[in-house]
PDB file of C-alpha atoms in Angstrom:
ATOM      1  CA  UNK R   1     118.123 126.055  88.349  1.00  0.00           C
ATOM      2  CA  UNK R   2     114.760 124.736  87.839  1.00  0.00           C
ATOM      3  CA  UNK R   3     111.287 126.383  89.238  1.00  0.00           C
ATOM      4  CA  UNK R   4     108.471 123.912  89.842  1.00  0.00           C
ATOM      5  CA  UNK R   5     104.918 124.523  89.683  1.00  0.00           C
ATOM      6  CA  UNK R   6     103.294 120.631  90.391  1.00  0.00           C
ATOM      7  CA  UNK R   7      99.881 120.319  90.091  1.00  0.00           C
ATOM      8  CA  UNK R   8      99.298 116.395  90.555  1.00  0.00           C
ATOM      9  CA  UNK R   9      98.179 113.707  93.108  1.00  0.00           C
ATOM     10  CA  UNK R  10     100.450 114.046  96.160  1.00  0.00           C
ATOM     11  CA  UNK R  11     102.301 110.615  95.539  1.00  0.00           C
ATOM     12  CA  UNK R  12     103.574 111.362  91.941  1.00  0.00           C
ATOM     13  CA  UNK R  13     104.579 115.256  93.631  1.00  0.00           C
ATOM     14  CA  UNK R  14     107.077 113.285  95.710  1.00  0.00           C
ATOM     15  CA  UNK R  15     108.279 111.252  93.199  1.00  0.00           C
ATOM     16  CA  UNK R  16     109.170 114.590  91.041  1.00  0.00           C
ATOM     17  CA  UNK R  17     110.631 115.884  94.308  1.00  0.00           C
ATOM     18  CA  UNK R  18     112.909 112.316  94.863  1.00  0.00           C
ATOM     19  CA  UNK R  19     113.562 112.769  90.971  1.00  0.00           C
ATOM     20  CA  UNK R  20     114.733 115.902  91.431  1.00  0.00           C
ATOM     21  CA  UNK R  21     116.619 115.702  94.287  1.00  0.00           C
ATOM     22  CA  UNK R  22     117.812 117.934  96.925  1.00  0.00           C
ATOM     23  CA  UNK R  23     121.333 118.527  94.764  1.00  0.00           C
ATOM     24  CA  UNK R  24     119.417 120.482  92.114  1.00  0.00           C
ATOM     25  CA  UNK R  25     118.787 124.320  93.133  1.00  0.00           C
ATOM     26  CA  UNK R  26     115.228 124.354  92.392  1.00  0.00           C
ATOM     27  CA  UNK R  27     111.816 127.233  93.346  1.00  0.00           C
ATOM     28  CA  UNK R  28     109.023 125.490  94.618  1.00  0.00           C
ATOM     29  CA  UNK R  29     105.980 127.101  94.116  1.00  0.00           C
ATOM     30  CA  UNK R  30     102.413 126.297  95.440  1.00  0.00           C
ATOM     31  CA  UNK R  31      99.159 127.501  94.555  1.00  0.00           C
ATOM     32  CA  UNK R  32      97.894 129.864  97.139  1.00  0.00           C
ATOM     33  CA  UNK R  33      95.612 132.015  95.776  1.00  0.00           C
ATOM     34  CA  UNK R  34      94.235 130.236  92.662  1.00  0.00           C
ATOM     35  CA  UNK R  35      97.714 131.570  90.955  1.00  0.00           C
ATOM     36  CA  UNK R  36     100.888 130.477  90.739  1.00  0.00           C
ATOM     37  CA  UNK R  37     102.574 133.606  93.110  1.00  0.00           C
ATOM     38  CA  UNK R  38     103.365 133.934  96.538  1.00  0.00           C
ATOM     39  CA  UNK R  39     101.548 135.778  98.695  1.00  0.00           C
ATOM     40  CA  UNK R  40     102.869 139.554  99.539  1.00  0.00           C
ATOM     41  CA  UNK R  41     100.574 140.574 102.221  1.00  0.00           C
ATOM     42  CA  UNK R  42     102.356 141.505 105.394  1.00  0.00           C
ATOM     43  CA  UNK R  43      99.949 140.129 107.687  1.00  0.00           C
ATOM     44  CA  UNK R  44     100.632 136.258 106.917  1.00  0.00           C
ATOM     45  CA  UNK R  45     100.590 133.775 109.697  1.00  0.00           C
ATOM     46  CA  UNK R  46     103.606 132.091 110.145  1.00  0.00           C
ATOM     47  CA  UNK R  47     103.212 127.991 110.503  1.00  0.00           C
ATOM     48  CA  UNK R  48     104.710 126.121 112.784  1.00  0.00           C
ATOM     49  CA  UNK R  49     105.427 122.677 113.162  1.00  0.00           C
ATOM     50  CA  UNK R  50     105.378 119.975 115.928  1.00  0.00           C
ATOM     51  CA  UNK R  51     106.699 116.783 115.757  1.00  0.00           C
ATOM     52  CA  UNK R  52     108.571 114.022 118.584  1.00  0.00           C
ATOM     53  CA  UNK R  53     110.786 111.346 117.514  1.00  0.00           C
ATOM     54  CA  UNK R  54     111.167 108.457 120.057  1.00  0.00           C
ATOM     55  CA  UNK R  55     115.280 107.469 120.720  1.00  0.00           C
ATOM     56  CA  UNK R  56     114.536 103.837 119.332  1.00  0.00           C
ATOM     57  CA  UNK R  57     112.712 103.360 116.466  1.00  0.00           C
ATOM     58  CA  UNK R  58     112.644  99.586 114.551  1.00  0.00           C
ATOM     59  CA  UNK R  59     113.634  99.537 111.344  1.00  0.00           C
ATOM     60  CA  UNK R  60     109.839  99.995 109.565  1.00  0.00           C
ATOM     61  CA  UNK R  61     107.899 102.665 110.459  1.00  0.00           C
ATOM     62  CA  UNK R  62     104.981 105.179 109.214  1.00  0.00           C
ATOM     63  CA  UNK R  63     105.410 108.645 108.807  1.00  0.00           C
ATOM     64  CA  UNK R  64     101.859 110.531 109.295  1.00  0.00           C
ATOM     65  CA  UNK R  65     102.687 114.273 107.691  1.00  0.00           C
ATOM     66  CA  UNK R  66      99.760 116.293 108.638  1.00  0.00           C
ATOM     67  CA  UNK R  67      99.998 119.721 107.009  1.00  0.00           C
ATOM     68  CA  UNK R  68      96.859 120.827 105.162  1.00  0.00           C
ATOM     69  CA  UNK R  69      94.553 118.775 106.765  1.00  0.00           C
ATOM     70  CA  UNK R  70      94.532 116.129 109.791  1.00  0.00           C
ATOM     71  CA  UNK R  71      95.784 112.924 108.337  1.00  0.00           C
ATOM     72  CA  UNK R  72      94.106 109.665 109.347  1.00  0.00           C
ATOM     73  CA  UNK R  73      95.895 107.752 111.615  1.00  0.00           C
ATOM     74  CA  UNK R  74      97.038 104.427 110.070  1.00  0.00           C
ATOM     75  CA  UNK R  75      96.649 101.052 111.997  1.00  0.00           C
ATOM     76  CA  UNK R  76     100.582 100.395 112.038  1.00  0.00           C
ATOM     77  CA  UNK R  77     101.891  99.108 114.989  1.00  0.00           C
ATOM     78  CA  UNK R  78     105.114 101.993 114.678  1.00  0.00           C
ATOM     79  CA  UNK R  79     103.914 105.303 113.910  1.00  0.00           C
ATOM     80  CA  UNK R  80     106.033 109.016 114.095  1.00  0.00           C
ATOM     81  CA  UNK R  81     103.952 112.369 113.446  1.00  0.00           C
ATOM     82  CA  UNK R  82     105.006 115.488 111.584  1.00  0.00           C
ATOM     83  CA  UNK R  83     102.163 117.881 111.953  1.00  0.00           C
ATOM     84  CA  UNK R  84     101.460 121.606 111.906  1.00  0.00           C
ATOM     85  CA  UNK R  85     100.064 123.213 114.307  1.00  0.00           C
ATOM     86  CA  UNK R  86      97.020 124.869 112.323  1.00  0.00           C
ATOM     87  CA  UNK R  87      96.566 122.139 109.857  1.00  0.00           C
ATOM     88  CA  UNK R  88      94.607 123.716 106.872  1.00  0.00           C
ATOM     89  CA  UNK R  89      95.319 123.975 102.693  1.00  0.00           C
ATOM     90  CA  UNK R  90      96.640 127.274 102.333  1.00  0.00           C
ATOM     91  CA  UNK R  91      99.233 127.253 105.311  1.00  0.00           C
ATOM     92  CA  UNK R  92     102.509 127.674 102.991  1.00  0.00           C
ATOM     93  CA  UNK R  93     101.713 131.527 101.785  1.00  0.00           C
ATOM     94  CA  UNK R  94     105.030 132.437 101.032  1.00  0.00           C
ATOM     95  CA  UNK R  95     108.840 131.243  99.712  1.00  0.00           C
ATOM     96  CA  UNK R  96     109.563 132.033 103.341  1.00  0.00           C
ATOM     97  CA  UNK R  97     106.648 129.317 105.106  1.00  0.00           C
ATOM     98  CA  UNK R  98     108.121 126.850 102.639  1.00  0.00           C
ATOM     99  CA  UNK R  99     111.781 127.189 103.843  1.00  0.00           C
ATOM    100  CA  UNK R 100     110.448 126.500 107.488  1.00  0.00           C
ATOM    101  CA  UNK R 101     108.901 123.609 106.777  1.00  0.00           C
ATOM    102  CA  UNK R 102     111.679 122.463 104.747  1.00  0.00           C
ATOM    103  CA  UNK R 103     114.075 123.099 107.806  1.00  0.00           C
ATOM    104  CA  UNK R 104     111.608 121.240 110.547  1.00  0.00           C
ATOM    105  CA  UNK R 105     111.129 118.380 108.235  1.00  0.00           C
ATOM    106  CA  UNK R 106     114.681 117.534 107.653  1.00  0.00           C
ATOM    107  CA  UNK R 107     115.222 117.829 110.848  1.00  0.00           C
ATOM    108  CA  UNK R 108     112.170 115.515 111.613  1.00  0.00           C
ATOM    109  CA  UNK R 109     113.881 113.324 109.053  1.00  0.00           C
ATOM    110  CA  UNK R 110     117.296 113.378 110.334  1.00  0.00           C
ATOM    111  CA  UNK R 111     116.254 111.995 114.059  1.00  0.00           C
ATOM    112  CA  UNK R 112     113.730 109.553 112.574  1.00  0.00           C
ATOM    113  CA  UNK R 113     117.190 107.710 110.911  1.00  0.00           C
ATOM    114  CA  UNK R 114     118.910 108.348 114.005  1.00  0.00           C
ATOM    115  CA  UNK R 115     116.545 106.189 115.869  1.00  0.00           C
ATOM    116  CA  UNK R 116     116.807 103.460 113.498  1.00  0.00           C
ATOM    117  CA  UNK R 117     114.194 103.335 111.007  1.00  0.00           C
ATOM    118  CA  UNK R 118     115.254 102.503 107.647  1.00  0.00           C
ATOM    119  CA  UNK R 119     112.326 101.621 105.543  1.00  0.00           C
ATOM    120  CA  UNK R 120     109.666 104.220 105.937  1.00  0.00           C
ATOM    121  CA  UNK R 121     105.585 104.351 104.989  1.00  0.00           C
ATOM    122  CA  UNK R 122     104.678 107.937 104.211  1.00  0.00           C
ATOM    123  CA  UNK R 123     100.918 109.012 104.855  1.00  0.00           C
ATOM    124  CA  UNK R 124     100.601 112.197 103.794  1.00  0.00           C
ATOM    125  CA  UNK R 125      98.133 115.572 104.114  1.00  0.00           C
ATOM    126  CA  UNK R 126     100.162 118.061 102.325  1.00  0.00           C
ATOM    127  CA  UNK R 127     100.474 120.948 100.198  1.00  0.00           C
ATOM    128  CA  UNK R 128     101.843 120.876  96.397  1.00  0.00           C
ATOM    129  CA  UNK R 129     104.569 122.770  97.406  1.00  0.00           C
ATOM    130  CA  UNK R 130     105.400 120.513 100.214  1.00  0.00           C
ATOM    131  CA  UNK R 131     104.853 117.427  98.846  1.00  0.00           C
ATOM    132  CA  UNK R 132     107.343 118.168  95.928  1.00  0.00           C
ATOM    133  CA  UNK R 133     109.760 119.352  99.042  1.00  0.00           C
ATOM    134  CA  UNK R 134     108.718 115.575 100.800  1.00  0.00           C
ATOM    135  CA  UNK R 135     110.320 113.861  98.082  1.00  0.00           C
ATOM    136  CA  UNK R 136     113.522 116.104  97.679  1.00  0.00           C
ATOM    137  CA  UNK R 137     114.344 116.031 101.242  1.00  0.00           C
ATOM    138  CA  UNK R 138     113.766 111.405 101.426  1.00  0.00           C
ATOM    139  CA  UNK R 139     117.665 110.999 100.488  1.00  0.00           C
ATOM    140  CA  UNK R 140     116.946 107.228  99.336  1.00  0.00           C
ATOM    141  CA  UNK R 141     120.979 106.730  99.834  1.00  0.00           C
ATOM    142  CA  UNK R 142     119.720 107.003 103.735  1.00  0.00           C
ATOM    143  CA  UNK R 143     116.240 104.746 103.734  1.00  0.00           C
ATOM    144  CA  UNK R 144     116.484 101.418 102.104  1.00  0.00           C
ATOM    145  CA  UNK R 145     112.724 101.790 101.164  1.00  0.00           C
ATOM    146  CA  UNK R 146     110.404 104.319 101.018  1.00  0.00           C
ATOM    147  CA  UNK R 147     106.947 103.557 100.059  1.00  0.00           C
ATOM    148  CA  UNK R 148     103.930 106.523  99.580  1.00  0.00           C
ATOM    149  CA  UNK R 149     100.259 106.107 100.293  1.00  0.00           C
ATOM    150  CA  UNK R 150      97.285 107.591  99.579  1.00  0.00           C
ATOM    151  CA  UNK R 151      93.978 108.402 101.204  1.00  0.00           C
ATOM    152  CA  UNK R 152      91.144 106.929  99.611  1.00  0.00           C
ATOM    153  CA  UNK R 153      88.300 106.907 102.168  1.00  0.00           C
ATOM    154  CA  UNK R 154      88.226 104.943 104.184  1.00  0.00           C
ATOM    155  CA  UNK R 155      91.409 103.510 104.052  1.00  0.00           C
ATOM    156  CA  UNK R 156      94.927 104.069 103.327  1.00  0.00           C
ATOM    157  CA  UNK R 157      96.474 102.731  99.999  1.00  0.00           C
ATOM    158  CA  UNK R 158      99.706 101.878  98.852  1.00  0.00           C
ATOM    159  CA  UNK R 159     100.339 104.367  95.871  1.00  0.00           C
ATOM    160  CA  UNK R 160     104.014 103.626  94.995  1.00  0.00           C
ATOM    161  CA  UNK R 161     107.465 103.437  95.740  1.00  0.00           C
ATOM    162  CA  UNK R 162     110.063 105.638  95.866  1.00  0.00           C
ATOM    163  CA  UNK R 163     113.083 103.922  96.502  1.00  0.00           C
TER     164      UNK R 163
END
């Protein structure tokens, strides 16, 4: 069992999460409330998450995953959306939040391979915790490339490759 605590660029927090793969029973944490805990207070908003996954999708696409802020669109010609409602930074409170978004994006995941892409471009706006959950949940046996980018205004750029 491993509990992880990233603090890093988003990029190299997937590539921890694609290292440590979603085999390994692993506790990802996030930092909420400028400490490492979850939070306890009963009166939490639950997030939720919206996302539609056309039936045909070619075999390169980008992925925008807006979760703590609004990503920036990227000028591909193919683009699917994972976004949550109420994009802001602390939206994953508790162990609880983080299973939900787990469940939605693998399930985002899942029909995004069903409809045919294989090599994806991941522009993300995420949490620590979710990041780290991003690159656990990209099963590289499944994509045949998976590339990460980063915002640097004003533009996208490449950051590296996970598979």
């Amino acid at each position: 069992h491993l509990t992880i605590a990233g603090f890093a660029p988003i990029p190299m927090l997937m590539k921890l999460g694609a290292l440590v793969g979603d085999k390994t029973d692993a506790t990802v944490l996030d930092l909420p409330s400028e400490r490492w805990l979850w939070d306890k207070s009963p009166d939490c908003p639950v997030p939720e998450f919206t996302f539609e996954v056309p039936e045909k999708l070619p075999r390169e696409v980008a992925i925008v995953v807006s979760i703590s802020n609004n990503a920036t669109r990227p000028e591909a010609a193919n683009v699917v959306e994972f976004h949550a409602d109420a994009p802001g930074r602390g939206i994953i409170r508790t162990e609880g939040h983080l299973r939900i978004f787990r469940r939605d994006f693998n399930d985002f995941l899942l029909r995004v391979v069903r409809a045919g892409a294989r090599v994806i471009h991941v522009h993300p706006a995420t949490p620590l915790c979710a990041s780290v959950e991003i690159g656990r949940l990209l099963l590289l046996k499944i994509f045949e490339e998976v590339h990460v980018w980063e915002w640097r205004a004003p533009t996208w750029r490449p950051a590296l490759r996970l598979k």
